[in-house]
Amino acid sequence: MKIARPNYFNIDITEIEPWEEKLYLPCQYKVLYGGRDSGKSTNIAKALLRLSFDGTKTIVCCREYFKDIGVSVYKLFVKIIENSVYKDFFRAKTTEMYGTHILNTMTSSIILFKGIRDTNSDSIKSVDSINYIWLEEGAYLS
């Protein structure tokens, strides 16, 4: 049996699947369950990209430890953006202030990538006015 993989090509981030509507209901915590390749990360990334158009937002994508941008969801965001019709609205940048991040050029929303337990100056503790946090691979955090 062949496992379906997320389709990154021609993604319309405004197209919402019926089950995705629950992601936009007011709730302080949302938890997604599912096996490998079930589309959790792809759908959360799409939802956060959609939310970046709703005014100026600060979105932080976290892991327990953030050692390498290559093992973060940054690559997933870039892949979705590059294959979407909205690619002209996003810029992947690296600056001293924010590190590697993604900027929505229409709204000035910013998507940052941080480690929860990192103790350097680039940690999540140094981020001001966070609107949304996505904790990826958070099984060992309490």
mmCIF file of C-alpha atoms in Angstrom:
data_model
loop_
_atom_site.group_PDB
_atom_site.id
_atom_site.type_symbol
_atom_site.label_atom_id
_atom_site.label_comp_id
_atom_site.label_asym_id
_atom_site.label_seq_id
_atom_site.Cartn_x
_atom_site.Cartn_y
_atom_site.Cartn_z
ATOM 1 C CA MET A 1 0.000 0.000 0.000
ATOM 2 C CA LYS A 2 1.381 3.389 -0.979
ATOM 3 C CA ILE A 3 1.272 6.140 1.655
ATOM 4 C CA ALA A 4 -0.054 9.480 0.422
ATOM 5 C CA ARG A 5 2.452 12.297 0.848
ATOM 6 C CA PRO A 6 1.518 15.978 1.193
ATOM 7 C CA ASN A 7 1.240 17.707 -2.177
ATOM 8 C CA TYR A 8 3.330 20.891 -2.070
ATOM 9 C CA PHE A 9 2.640 21.862 -5.652
ATOM 10 C CA ASN A 10 0.109 24.554 -6.536
ATOM 11 C CA ILE A 11 -0.939 24.978 -2.923
ATOM 12 C CA ASP A 12 -3.685 27.508 -2.394
ATOM 13 C CA ILE A 13 -3.317 28.487 1.243
ATOM 14 C CA THR A 14 -6.777 30.075 1.163
ATOM 15 C CA GLU A 15 -8.372 26.706 0.415
ATOM 16 C CA ILE A 16 -9.475 25.219 3.736
ATOM 17 C CA GLU A 17 -10.394 21.564 4.160
ATOM 18 C CA PRO A 18 -13.562 21.024 6.254
ATOM 19 C CA TRP A 19 -11.610 19.499 9.175
ATOM 20 C CA GLU A 20 -9.190 22.472 9.172
ATOM 21 C CA GLU A 21 -11.958 24.860 10.219
ATOM 22 C CA LYS A 22 -11.434 23.710 13.833
ATOM 23 C CA LEU A 23 -7.934 25.217 13.735
ATOM 24 C CA TYR A 24 -9.510 28.682 13.610
ATOM 25 C CA LEU A 25 -11.954 28.290 16.497
ATOM 26 C CA PRO A 26 -10.992 30.250 19.638
ATOM 27 C CA CYS A 27 -9.068 27.915 21.915
ATOM 28 C CA GLN A 28 -5.901 28.483 23.907
ATOM 29 C CA TYR A 29 -4.311 25.109 23.103
ATOM 30 C CA LYS A 30 -4.691 22.912 20.049
ATOM 31 C CA VAL A 31 -3.130 19.469 19.764
ATOM 32 C CA LEU A 32 -2.926 17.451 16.560
ATOM 33 C CA TYR A 33 -2.515 13.693 16.670
ATOM 34 C CA GLY A 34 -1.530 11.397 13.855
ATOM 35 C CA GLY A 35 1.169 9.177 12.501
ATOM 36 C CA ARG A 36 4.129 10.010 10.346
ATOM 37 C CA ASP A 37 3.217 11.642 7.011
ATOM 38 C CA SER A 38 -0.330 12.356 8.203
ATOM 39 C CA GLY A 39 -0.038 16.009 7.124
ATOM 40 C CA LYS A 40 -0.042 17.602 10.584
ATOM 41 C CA SER A 41 2.995 19.804 9.996
ATOM 42 C CA THR A 42 1.945 20.781 6.476
ATOM 43 C CA ASN A 43 -1.525 21.816 7.599
ATOM 44 C CA ILE A 44 -0.288 23.786 10.599
ATOM 45 C CA ALA A 45 2.253 25.582 8.391
ATOM 46 C CA LYS A 46 -0.508 26.434 5.886
ATOM 47 C CA ALA A 47 -2.737 27.705 8.703
ATOM 48 C CA LEU A 48 0.038 29.919 10.086
ATOM 49 C CA LEU A 49 0.739 31.313 6.620
ATOM 50 C CA ARG A 50 -2.968 32.150 6.314
ATOM 51 C CA LEU A 51 -2.964 33.806 9.746
ATOM 52 C CA SER A 52 0.037 35.924 8.731
ATOM 53 C CA PHE A 53 -2.326 37.843 6.411
ATOM 54 C CA ASP A 54 -4.583 38.825 9.339
ATOM 55 C CA GLY A 55 -2.744 41.983 10.413
ATOM 56 C CA THR A 56 0.799 42.164 11.729
ATOM 57 C CA LYS A 57 1.500 38.971 13.678
ATOM 58 C CA THR A 58 4.486 37.432 15.409
ATOM 59 C CA ILE A 59 4.480 33.675 14.894
ATOM 60 C CA VAL A 60 7.075 31.483 16.586
ATOM 61 C CA CYS A 61 7.785 27.913 15.533
ATOM 62 C CA CYS A 62 9.534 26.037 18.336
ATOM 63 C CA ARG A 63 11.313 22.812 19.089
ATOM 64 C CA GLU A 64 12.704 21.712 22.418
ATOM 65 C CA TYR A 65 16.214 22.643 21.282
ATOM 66 C CA PHE A 66 16.972 24.614 18.149
ATOM 67 C CA LYS A 67 20.435 23.705 16.937
ATOM 68 C CA ASP A 68 20.046 23.803 13.180
ATOM 69 C CA ILE A 69 17.586 25.559 10.864
ATOM 70 C CA GLY A 70 17.772 22.472 8.651
ATOM 71 C CA VAL A 71 15.978 20.286 11.204
ATOM 72 C CA SER A 72 13.247 22.825 11.871
ATOM 73 C CA VAL A 73 9.985 23.315 9.997
ATOM 74 C CA TYR A 74 11.621 26.248 8.186
ATOM 75 C CA LYS A 75 12.263 24.060 5.124
ATOM 76 C CA LEU A 76 8.605 23.025 5.086
ATOM 77 C CA PHE A 77 7.466 26.673 5.132
ATOM 78 C CA VAL A 78 9.856 27.535 2.299
ATOM 79 C CA LYS A 79 8.659 24.581 0.214
ATOM 80 C CA ILE A 80 5.002 25.512 0.710
ATOM 81 C CA ILE A 81 5.661 29.186 -0.059
ATOM 82 C CA GLU A 82 7.740 28.456 -3.172
ATOM 83 C CA ASN A 83 4.935 26.313 -4.579
ATOM 84 C CA SER A 84 2.041 28.590 -3.673
ATOM 85 C CA VAL A 85 0.408 31.373 -5.617
ATOM 86 C CA TYR A 86 1.321 33.715 -2.739
ATOM 87 C CA LYS A 87 5.097 33.327 -2.993
ATOM 88 C CA ASP A 88 5.541 37.006 -3.902
ATOM 89 C CA PHE A 89 4.231 38.012 -0.456
ATOM 90 C CA PHE A 90 6.872 36.129 1.542
ATOM 91 C CA ARG A 91 10.619 36.642 1.988
ATOM 92 C CA ALA A 92 12.964 34.245 3.754
ATOM 93 C CA LYS A 93 15.595 36.362 5.464
ATOM 94 C CA THR A 94 18.431 36.159 7.944
ATOM 95 C CA THR A 95 19.143 39.168 10.151
ATOM 96 C CA GLU A 96 21.117 39.704 13.315
ATOM 97 C CA MET A 97 17.985 40.724 15.213
ATOM 98 C CA TYR A 98 15.720 37.788 14.257
ATOM 99 C CA GLY A 99 18.043 35.125 12.869
ATOM 100 C CA THR A 100 16.545 33.140 10.012
ATOM 101 C CA HIS A 101 12.894 34.048 9.615
ATOM 102 C CA ILE A 102 10.092 34.483 7.099
ATOM 103 C CA LEU A 103 8.477 37.866 6.519
ATOM 104 C CA ASN A 104 5.024 38.482 5.048
ATOM 105 C CA THR A 105 5.738 41.621 3.005
ATOM 106 C CA MET A 106 2.061 42.595 2.782
ATOM 107 C CA THR A 107 1.374 42.706 6.548
ATOM 108 C CA SER A 108 4.883 42.700 8.072
ATOM 109 C CA SER A 109 3.992 39.514 9.953
ATOM 110 C CA ILE A 110 7.078 37.563 10.945
ATOM 111 C CA ILE A 111 7.578 33.829 11.394
ATOM 112 C CA LEU A 112 10.484 33.000 13.720
ATOM 113 C CA PHE A 113 12.168 29.665 14.501
ATOM 114 C CA LYS A 114 13.370 29.150 18.097
ATOM 115 C CA GLY A 115 14.269 26.600 20.749
ATOM 116 C CA ILE A 116 12.254 26.430 23.964
ATOM 117 C CA ARG A 117 15.185 25.329 26.144
ATOM 118 C CA ASP A 118 17.905 27.310 24.376
ATOM 119 C CA THR A 119 19.693 29.667 26.738
ATOM 120 C CA ASN A 120 21.345 32.004 24.246
ATOM 121 C CA SER A 121 20.158 35.475 23.299
ATOM 122 C CA ASP A 122 18.254 34.038 20.318
ATOM 123 C CA SER A 123 15.931 32.024 22.542
ATOM 124 C CA ILE A 124 12.171 32.412 22.668
ATOM 125 C CA LYS A 125 12.533 34.444 25.873
ATOM 126 C CA SER A 126 13.839 37.348 23.802
ATOM 127 C CA VAL A 127 10.755 37.511 21.517
ATOM 128 C CA ASP A 128 8.218 40.230 22.243
ATOM 129 C CA SER A 129 4.452 40.210 21.531
ATOM 130 C CA ILE A 130 3.981 36.647 20.305
ATOM 131 C CA ASN A 131 0.577 35.997 18.722
ATOM 132 C CA TYR A 132 0.931 32.297 17.842
ATOM 133 C CA ILE A 133 3.323 29.557 18.933
ATOM 134 C CA TRP A 134 3.687 26.230 17.177
ATOM 135 C CA LEU A 135 5.497 23.646 19.268
ATOM 136 C CA GLU A 136 6.778 20.902 16.989
ATOM 137 C CA GLU A 137 7.966 17.593 18.453
ATOM 138 C CA GLY A 138 6.981 18.632 21.971
ATOM 139 C CA ALA A 139 6.667 15.156 23.501
ATOM 140 C CA TYR A 140 9.306 15.793 26.176
ATOM 141 C CA LEU A 141 8.238 19.286 27.251
ATOM 142 C CA SER A 142 6.038 19.987 30.209
#
